[in-house]
Coordinates of C-alpha atoms in Angstrom, one line a residue:
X1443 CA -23.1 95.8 34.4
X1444 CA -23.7 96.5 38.1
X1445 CA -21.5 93.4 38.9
X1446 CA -19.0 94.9 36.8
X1447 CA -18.8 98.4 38.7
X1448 CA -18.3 96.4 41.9
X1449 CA -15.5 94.8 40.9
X1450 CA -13.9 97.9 39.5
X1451 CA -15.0 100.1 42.3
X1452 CA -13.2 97.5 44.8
X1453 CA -10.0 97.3 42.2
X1454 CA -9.9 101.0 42.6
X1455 CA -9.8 101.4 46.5
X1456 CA -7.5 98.3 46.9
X1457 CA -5.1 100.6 44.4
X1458 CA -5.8 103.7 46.2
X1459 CA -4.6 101.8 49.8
X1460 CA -1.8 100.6 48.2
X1461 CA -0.8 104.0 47.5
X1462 CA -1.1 105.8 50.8
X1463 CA 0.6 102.9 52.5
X1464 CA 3.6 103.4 50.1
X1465 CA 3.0 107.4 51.0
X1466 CA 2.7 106.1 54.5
X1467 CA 6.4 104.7 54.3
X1468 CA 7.8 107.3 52.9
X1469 CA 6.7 110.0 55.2
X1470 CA 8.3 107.8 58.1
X1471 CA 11.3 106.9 56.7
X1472 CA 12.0 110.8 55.7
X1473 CA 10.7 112.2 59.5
X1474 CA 13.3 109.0 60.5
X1475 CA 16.9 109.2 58.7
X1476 CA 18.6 106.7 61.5
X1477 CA 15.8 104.5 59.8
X1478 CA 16.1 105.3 56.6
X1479 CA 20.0 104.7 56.2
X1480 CA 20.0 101.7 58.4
X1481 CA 17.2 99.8 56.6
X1482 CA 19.3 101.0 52.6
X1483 CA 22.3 99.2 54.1
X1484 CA 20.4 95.9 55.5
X1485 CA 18.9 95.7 52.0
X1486 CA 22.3 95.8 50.5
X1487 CA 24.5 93.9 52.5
X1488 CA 22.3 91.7 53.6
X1489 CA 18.9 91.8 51.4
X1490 CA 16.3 91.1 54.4
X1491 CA 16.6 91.2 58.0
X1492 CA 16.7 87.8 59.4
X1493 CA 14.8 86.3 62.5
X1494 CA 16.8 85.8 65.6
X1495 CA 16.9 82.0 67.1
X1496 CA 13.9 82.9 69.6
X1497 CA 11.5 83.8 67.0
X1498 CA 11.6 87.3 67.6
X1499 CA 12.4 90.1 64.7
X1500 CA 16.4 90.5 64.7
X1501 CA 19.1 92.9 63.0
X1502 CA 18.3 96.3 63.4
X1503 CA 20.0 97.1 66.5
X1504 CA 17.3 97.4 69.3
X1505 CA 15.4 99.6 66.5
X1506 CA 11.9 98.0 67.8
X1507 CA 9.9 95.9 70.0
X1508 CA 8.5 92.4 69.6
X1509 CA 4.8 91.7 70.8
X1510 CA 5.9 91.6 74.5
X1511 CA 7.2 95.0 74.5
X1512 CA 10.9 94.0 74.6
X1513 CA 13.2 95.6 73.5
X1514 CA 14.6 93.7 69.9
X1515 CA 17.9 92.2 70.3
X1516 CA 20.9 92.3 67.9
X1517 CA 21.7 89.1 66.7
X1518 CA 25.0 87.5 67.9
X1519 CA 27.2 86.9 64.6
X1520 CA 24.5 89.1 62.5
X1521 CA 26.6 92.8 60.9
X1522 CA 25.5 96.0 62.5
X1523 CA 26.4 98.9 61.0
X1524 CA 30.0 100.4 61.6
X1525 CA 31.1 96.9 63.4
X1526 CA 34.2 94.7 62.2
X1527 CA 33.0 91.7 60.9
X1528 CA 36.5 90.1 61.2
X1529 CA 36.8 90.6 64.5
X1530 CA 33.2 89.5 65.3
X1531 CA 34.1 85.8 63.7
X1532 CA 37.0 86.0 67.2
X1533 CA 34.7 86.2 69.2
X1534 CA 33.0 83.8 72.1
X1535 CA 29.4 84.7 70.8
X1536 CA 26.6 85.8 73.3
X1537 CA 23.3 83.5 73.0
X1538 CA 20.1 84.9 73.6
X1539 CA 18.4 83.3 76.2
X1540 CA 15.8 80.1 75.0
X1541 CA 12.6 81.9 76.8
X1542 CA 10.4 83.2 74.6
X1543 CA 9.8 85.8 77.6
X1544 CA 12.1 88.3 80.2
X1545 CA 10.8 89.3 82.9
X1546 CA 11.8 90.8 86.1
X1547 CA 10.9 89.0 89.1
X1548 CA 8.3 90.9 91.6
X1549 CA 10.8 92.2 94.5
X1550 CA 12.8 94.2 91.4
X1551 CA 10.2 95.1 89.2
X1552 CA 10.4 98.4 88.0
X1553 CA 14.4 98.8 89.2
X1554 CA 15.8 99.3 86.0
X1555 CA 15.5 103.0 84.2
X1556 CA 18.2 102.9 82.2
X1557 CA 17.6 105.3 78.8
X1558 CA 19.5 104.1 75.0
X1559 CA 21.0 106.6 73.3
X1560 CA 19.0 109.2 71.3
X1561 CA 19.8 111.2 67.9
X1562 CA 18.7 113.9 66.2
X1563 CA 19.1 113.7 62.3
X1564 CA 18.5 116.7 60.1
X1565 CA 19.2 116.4 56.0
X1566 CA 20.6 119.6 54.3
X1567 CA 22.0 120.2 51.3
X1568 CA 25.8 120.9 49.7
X1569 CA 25.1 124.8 50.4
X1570 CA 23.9 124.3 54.1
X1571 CA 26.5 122.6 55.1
X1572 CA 29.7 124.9 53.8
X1573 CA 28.2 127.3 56.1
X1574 CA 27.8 124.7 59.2
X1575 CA 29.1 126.0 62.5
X1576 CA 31.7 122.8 62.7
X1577 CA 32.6 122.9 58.6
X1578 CA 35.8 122.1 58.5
X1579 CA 36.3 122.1 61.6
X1580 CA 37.2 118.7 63.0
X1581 CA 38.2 119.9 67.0
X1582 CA 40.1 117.6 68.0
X1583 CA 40.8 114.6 65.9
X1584 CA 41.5 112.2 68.9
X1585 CA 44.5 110.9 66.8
X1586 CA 47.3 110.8 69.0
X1587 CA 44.9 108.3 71.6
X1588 CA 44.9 104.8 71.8
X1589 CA 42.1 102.2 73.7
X1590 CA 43.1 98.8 75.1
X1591 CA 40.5 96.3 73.9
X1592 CA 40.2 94.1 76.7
X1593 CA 39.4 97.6 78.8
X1594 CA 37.5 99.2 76.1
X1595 CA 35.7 96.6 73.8
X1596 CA 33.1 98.8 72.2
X1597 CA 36.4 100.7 70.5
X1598 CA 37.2 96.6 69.5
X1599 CA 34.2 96.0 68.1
X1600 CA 34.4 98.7 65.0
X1601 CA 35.8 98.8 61.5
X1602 CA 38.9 101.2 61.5
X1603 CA 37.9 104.0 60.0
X1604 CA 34.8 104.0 62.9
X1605 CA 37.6 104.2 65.4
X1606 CA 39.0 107.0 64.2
X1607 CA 35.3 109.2 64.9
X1608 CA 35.0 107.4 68.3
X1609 CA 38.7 108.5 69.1
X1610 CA 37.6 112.3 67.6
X1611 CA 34.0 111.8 69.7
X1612 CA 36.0 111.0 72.9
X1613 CA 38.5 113.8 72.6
X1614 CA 36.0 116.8 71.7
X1615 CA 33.9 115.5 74.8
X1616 CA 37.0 115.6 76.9
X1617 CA 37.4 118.9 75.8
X1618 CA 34.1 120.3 75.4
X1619 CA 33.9 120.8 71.9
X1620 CA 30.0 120.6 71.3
X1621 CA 30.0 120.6 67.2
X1622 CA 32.7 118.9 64.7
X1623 CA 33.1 118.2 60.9
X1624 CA 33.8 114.0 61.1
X1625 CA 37.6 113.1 60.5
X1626 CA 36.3 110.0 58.1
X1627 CA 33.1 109.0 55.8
X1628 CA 30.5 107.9 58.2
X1629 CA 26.6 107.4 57.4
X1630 CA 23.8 108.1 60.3
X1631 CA 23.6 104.8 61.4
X1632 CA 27.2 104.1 62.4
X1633 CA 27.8 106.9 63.5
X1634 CA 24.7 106.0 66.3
X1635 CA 27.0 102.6 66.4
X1636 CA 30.1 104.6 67.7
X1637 CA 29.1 107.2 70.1
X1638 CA 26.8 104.4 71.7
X1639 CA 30.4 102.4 71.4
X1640 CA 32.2 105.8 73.0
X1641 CA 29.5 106.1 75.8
X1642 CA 29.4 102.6 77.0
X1643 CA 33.2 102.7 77.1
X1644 CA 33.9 105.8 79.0
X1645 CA 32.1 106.5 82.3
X1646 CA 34.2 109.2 83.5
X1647 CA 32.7 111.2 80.7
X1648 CA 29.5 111.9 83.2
X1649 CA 29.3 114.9 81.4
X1650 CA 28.0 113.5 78.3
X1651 CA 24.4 113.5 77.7
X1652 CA 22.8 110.4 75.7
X1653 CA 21.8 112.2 73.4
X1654 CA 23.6 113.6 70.2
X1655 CA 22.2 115.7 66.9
X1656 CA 23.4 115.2 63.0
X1657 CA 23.3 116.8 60.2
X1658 CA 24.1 115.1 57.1
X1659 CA 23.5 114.6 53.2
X1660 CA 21.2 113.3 51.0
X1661 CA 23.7 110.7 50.3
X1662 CA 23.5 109.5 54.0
X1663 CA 27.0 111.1 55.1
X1664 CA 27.6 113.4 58.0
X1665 CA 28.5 116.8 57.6
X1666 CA 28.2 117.6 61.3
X1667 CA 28.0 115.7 64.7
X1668 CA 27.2 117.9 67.7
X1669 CA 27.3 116.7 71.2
X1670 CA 25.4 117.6 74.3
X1671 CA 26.4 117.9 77.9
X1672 CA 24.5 117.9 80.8
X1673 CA 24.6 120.5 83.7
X1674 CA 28.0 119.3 85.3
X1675 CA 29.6 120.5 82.3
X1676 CA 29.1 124.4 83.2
X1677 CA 31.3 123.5 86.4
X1678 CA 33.5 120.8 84.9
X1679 CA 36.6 120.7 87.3
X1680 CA 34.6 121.4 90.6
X1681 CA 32.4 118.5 89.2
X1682 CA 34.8 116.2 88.5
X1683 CA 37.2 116.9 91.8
X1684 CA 33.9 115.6 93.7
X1685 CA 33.8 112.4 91.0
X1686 CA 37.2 111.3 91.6
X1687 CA 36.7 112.3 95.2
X1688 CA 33.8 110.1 95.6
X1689 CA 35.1 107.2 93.8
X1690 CA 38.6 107.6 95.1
X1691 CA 37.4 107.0 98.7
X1692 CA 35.8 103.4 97.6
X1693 CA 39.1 102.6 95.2
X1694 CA 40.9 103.3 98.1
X1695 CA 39.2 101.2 100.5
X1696 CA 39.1 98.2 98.1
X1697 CA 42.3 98.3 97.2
X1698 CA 43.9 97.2 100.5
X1699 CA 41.7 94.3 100.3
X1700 CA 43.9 92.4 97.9
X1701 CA 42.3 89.9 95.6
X1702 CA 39.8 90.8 93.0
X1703 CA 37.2 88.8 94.1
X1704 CA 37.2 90.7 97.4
X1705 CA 37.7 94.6 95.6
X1706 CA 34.7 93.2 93.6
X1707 CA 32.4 92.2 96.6
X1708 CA 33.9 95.9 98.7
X1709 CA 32.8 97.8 95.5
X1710 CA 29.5 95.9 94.7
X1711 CA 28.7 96.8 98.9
X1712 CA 29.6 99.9 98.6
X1713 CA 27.2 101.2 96.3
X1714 CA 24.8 99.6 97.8
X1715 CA 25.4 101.8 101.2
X1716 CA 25.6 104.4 99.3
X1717 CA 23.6 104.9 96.3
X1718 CA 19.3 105.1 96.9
X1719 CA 17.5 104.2 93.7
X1720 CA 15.2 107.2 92.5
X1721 CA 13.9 107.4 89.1
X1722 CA 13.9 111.3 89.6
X1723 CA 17.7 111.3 90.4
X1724 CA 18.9 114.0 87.9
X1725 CA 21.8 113.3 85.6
X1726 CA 20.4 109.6 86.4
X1727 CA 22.4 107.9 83.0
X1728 CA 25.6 108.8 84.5
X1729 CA 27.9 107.5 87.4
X1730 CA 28.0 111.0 88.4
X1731 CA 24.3 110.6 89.9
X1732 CA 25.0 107.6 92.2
X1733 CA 28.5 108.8 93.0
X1734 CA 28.2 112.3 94.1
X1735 CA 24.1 112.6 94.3
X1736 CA 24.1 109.4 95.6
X1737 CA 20.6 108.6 93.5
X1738 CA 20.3 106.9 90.5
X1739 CA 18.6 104.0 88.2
X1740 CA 20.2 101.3 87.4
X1741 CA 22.7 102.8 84.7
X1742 CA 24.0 105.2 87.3
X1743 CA 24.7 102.2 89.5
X1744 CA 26.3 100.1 86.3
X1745 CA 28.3 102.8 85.1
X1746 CA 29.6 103.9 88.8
X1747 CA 30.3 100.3 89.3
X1748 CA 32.1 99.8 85.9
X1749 CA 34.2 103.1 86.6
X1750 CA 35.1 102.3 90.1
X1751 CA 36.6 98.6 88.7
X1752 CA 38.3 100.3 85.6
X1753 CA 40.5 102.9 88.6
X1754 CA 41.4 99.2 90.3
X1755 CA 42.4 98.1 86.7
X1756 CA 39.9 95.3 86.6
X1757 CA 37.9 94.7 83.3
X1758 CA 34.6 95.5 83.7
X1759 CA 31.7 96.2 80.9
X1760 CA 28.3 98.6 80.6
X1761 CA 25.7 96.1 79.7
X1762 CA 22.5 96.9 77.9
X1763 CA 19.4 95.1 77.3
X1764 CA 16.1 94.3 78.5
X1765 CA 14.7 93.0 81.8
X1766 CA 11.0 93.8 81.9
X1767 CA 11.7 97.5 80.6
X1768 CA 15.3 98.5 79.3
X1769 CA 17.5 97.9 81.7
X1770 CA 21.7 98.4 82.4
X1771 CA 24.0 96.0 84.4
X1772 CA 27.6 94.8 84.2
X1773 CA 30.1 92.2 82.8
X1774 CA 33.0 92.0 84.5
X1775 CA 36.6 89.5 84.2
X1776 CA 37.2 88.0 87.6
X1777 CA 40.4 86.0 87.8
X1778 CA 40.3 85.2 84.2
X1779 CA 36.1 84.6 84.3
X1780 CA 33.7 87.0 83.0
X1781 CA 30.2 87.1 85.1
X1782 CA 27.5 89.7 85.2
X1783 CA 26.6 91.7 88.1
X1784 CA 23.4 93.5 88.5
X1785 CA 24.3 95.9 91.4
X1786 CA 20.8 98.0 90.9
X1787 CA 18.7 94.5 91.6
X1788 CA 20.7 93.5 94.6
X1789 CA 20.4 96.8 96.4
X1790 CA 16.9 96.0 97.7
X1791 CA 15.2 97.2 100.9
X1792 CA 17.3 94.1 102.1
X1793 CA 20.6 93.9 100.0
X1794 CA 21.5 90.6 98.3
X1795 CA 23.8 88.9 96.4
X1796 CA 21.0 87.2 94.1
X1797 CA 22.7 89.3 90.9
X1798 CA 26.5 88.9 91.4
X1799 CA 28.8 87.0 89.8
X1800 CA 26.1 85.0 87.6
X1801 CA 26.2 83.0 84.1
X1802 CA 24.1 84.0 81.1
X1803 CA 22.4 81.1 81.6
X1804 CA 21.8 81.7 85.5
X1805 CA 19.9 85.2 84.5
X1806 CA 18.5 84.0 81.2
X1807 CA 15.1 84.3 82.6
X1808 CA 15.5 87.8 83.7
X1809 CA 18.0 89.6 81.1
X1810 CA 18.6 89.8 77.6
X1811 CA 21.2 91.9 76.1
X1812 CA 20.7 94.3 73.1
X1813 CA 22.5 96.5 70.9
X1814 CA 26.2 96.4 70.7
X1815 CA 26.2 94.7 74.2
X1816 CA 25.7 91.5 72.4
X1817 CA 28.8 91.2 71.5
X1818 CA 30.5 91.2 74.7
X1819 CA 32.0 88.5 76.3
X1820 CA 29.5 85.4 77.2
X1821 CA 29.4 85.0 80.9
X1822 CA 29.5 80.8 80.4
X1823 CA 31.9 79.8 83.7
X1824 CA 30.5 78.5 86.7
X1825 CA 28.8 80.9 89.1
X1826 CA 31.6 82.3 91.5
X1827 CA 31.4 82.0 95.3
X1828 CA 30.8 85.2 97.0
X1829 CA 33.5 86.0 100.3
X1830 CA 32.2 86.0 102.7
X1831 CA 28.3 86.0 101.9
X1832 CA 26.4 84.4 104.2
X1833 CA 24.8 80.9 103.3
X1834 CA 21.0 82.3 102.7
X1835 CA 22.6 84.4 99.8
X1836 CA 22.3 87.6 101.9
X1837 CA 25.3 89.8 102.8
X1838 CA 24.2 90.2 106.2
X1839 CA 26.0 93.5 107.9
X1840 CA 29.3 93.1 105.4
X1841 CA 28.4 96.5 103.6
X1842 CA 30.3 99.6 103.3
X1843 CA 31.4 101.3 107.2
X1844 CA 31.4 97.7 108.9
X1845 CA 34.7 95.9 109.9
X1846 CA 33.9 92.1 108.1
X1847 CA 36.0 91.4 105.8
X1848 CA 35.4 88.3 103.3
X1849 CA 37.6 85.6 103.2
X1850 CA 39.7 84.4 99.9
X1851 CA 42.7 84.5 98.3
X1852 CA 44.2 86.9 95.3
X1853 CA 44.6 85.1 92.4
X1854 CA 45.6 88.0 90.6
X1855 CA 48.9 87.8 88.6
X1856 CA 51.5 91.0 88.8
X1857 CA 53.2 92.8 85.9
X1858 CA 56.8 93.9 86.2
X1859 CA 57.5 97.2 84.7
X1860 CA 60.7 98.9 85.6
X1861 CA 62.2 102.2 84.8
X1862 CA 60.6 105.3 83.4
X1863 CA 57.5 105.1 81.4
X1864 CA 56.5 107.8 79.4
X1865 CA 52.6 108.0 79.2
X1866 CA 50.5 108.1 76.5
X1867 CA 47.8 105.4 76.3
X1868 CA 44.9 105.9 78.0
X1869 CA 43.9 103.3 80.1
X1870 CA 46.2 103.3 83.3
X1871 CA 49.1 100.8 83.6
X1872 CA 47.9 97.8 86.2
X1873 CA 49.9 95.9 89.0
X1874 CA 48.4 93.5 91.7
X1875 CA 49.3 92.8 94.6
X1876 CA 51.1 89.7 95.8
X1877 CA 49.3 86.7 97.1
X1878 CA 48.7 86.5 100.6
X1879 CA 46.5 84.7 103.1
X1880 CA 43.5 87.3 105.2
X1881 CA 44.3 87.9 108.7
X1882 CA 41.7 87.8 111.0
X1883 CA 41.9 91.8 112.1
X1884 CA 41.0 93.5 108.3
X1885 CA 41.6 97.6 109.8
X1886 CA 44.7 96.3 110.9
X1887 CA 45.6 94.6 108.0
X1888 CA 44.7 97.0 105.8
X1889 CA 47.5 99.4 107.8
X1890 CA 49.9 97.2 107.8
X1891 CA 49.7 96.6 104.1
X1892 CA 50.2 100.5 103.4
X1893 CA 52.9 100.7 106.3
X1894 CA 54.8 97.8 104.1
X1895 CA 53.7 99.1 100.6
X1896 CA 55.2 102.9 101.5
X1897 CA 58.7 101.3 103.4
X1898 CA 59.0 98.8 99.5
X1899 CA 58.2 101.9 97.7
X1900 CA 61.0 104.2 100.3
X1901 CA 58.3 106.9 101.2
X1902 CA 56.7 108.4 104.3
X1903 CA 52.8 109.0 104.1
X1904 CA 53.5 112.9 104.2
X1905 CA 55.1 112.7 100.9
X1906 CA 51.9 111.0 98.9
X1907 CA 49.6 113.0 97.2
X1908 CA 46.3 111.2 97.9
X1909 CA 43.7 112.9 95.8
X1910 CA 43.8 115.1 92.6
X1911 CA 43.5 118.4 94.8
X1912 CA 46.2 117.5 96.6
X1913 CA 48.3 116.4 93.7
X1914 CA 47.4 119.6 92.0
X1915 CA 48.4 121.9 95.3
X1916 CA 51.8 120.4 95.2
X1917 CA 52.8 120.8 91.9
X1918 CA 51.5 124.3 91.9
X1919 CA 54.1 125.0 94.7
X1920 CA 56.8 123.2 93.7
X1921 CA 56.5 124.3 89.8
X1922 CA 56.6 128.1 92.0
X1923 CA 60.1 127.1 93.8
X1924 CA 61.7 125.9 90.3
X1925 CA 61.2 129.2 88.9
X1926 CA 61.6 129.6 84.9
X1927 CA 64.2 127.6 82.9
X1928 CA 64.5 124.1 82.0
X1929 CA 63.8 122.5 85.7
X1930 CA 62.5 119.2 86.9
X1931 CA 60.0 118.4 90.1
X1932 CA 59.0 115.4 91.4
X1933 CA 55.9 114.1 93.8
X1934 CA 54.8 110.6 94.5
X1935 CA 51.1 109.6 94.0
X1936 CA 49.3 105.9 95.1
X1937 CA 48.3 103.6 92.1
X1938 CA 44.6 104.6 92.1
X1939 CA 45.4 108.3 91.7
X1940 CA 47.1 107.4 88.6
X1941 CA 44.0 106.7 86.2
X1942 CA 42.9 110.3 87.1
X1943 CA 46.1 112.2 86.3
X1944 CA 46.8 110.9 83.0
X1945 CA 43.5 111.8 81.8
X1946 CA 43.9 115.3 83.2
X1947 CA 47.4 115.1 81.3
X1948 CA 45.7 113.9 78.3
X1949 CA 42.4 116.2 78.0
X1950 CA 44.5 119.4 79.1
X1951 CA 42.9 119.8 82.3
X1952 CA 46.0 119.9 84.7
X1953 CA 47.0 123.5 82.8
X1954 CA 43.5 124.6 85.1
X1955 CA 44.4 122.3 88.1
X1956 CA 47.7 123.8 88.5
X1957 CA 49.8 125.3 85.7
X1958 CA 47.6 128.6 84.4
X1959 CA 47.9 130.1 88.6
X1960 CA 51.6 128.9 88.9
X1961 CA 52.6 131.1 85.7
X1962 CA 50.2 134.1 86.5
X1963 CA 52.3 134.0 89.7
X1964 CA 55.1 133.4 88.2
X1965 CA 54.7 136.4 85.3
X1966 CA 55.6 133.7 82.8
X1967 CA 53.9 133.1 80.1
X1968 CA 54.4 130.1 78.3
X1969 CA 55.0 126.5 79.7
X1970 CA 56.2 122.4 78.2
X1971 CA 56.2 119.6 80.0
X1972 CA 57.3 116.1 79.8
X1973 CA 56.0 113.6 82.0
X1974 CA 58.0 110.5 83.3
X1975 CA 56.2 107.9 85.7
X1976 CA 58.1 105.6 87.6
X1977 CA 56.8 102.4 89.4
X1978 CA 58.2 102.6 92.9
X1979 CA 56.4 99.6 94.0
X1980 CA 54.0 98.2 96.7
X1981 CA 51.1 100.7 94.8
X1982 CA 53.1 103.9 94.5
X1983 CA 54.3 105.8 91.6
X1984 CA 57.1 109.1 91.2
X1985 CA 55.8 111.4 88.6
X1986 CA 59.0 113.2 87.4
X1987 CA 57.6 116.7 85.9
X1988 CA 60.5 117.9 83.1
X1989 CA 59.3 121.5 82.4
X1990 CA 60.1 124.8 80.5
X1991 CA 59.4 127.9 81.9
X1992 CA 59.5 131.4 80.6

């Protein structure tokens, strides 16, 4: 009888753990709504998440760690929520590195800082959300945008109705909109698949936080996406006048230079003379930090470096993964070859060149990609030589201020685009320079080249508008001396400028920069504009302004 009791006693507390593990799972998965959508969709597109080729767990998008601590890597190939399959089956396919283990060697340990993006996920019901601040209320839809893939591959990697929320995400952040009703059906999990897609796309947008809040149904949908915005975004045009100012001065600089491999090695240096690493950098997620602060962790450094390649209209990616602790770096398409460039682990007390330009397979000891970053282009070709580096790897005193100039020769190709283009895609339209062998005096080069460019283009230097305050200025004067009517202006502008003036065209920002002071002036009150570029050559653009005033 006593026997019996036993056995039924042990019956009885084997049920009763059964049941508060169950009430265990439950409790998490309802504090956890990411969790709890993500994990209903595995089950029902897939059925159970697969192991990844290395042994580790796999499929749930960097959702949790292994036994070393890493970070969990999405598998190449394997469905993530919100991502095209079709277009994954194009692709070159990422593979994860064979070692069981990543680690960061000694001399970088600890560089790396940067932060994945965090929601907040709230449930409400029917009634709550009629009376939601953004009900109804979609801000701007984004729909009139469009994102070149090779520029923009995050926007390629998602279904099309995904898109459409990263287009409406994008826009509102360009124009501060913090809360939105969602223009299409999207659950909590892809919609953390497309503003991660939106953030690692844009770096100019250093006003966006990583961070984002949802509220959404007991059905999984969202009813409301609200974004946040760090400090910068209280002074917005101040703040991003000393951006494009920073930047502009290294875009400049590289661009004389000529081929991409040697803008590549100019812009790689120069964040290295400029940018000090420091965990407490504030704003330290955003290129903003390591531009202007000049402080940052290594996803200030990657996204600086990725927005300063983008301005010279060279493809170049935010890279996310793990390298010890979570960690950020770059992929970027040199002359047709993609390589990754860890600018953060070369900028040591004595700068290197151990990071740049490397294969998968060169840094598959140190760095394994996560999240969506695994399906970016595989760096497989050959290690590229660095100009100019010197033959113990170092790059000596070739950093930003100093007169060396690396050798090489552009292999870049050149577009021909004639006559008037009227703009409305965002990323900037791209010509390179002609092939041409390095003298030995770069400075002089260098103003030779922009003596030649401004005589193709038929300019003087006085008439170029270097930098957006300048741009601005002018066309506040000149829209002054066309007076009201149907009138016309014109300026000229250099290449690099041009990124920055069709975003300011595209968010609305040029009606601050010059148009709201020109009309107050003016005692008109309402303003149109068409805007006409025309490619003068040698790096220069005319910017016909057709405007209404009255």
């Amino acid at each position: 009888m006593c026997g019996n009791l036993k056995v039924l006693k042990g019956i009885f507390f084997f049920l009763m753990g059964l049941i508060m593990i169950g009430c265990t799972g439950i409790l998490v998965c309802a504090l956890n709504p990411s969790l709890t959508a993500m994990l209903a969709e595995r089950v029902e597109s897939v059925g159970s998440a697969q192991s990844s080729r290395d042994g580790q767990s796999g499929g749930l998008g960097g959702l949790f760690r292994d036994g070393d601590g890493q970070s969990d890597s999405t598998v190449p190939g394997e469905g993530q929520p919100g991502i095209n399959a079709d277009w994954l089956e194009g692709q070159s396919g990422y593979e994860q590195p064979d070692s069981p283990s990543v680690e960061a060697p000694e001399d970088v340990s600890g560089r790396t800082g940067y932060e994945p993006v965090q929601e907040e996920a709230q449930e409400i019901d029917e009634d709550e959300a009629g009376g939601l601040t953004g009900a109804e209320n979609p801000g701007d839809t984004g729909s009139g945008l469009s994102f070149d893939a090779e520029t923009y591959p995050y926007y390629a990697m998602l279904e099309a109705e995904m898109q459409q929320i990263y287009s409406q995400i994008y826009a509102n952040a360009m124009s501060l909109t913090p809360s939105f009703t969602p223009v299409a059906t999207v659950s909590v999990s892809q919609l953390k698949t497309v503003f991660e897609a939106v953030y690692n796309d844009h770096p100019e947008l250093f006003w966006l936080d990583t961070g984002y809040s949802c509220k959404y149904l007991r059905s999984g949908r969202c009813a409301e996406i609200t974004l946040k915005f760090n400090e910068t975004a209280d002074a917005l045009e101040q703040a991003r006048l000393a951006f494009e100012g920073a930047a502009g001065n290294i875009v400049a600089q590289a661009r004389g230079l000529g081929s991409q491999a040697e803008m590549e090695k100019y812009v790689h240096d120069a964040l290295m003379g400029l940018v000090e690493y420091d965990v407490a950098a504030p704003m330290n997620q955003s290129a903003y930090s390591a531009l202007v602060g000049g402080r940052s962790v290594c996803a200030g450094y990657a996204r600086a470096f990725q927005y300063i390649m983008q301005e010279l209209g060279i493809p170049c990616y935010y890279c996310t993964g793990y390298a010890g602790e979570d960690h950020a770096w770059n992929i970027v398409k040199i002359d047709g070859v993609y390589q990754n460039v860890d600018v953060t682990w070369d900028d040591t007390e004595e700068p290197t060149y151990n990071y740049f330009n490397k294969t998968d397979r060169e840094l598959a000891a140190t760095h394994r990609r996560t999240g969506l970053s695994v399906y970016l282009p595989a760096c497989e070709g050959a290690g590229q030589e660095t100009p100019g580096m010197p033959e113990d790897g170092a790059p000596g005193e070739a950093v930003p201020g100093s007169t060396e100039e690396p050798g090489g020769e552009d292999t870049g190709g050149s577009g021909d685009v004639s006559g008037l283009i009227n703009p409305n895609p965002i990323k900037p339209l791209e010509w390179e320079s002609k092939r041409e062998e390095v003298p030995v005096d770069p400075l002089q080069a260098a103003e030779d080249r922009k003596r030649e460019s401004l005589e193709k283009a038929g300019v003087t230097e006085e008439q170029v508008r270097d930098t957006m305050q300048e741009y601005y200025e002018d066309c506040r004067r000149l829209l002054k001396d066309a007076g009201t009517g149907d009138r016309q202006f014109v300026n000229v502008i250099p290449q690099s400028l041009w990124g920055s003036v069709e975003r300011a065209y595209n968010s609305g920002d040029y009606r601050k920069g010059y148009v709201d002071s020109a009309l107050k002036d003016m005692g008109a009150s309402s303003f149109a504009i068409q805007l006409q570029v025309q490619d003068l050559g040698g790096g220069y653009y005319r910017l016909y302004h057709n405007v209404y005033t009255y």
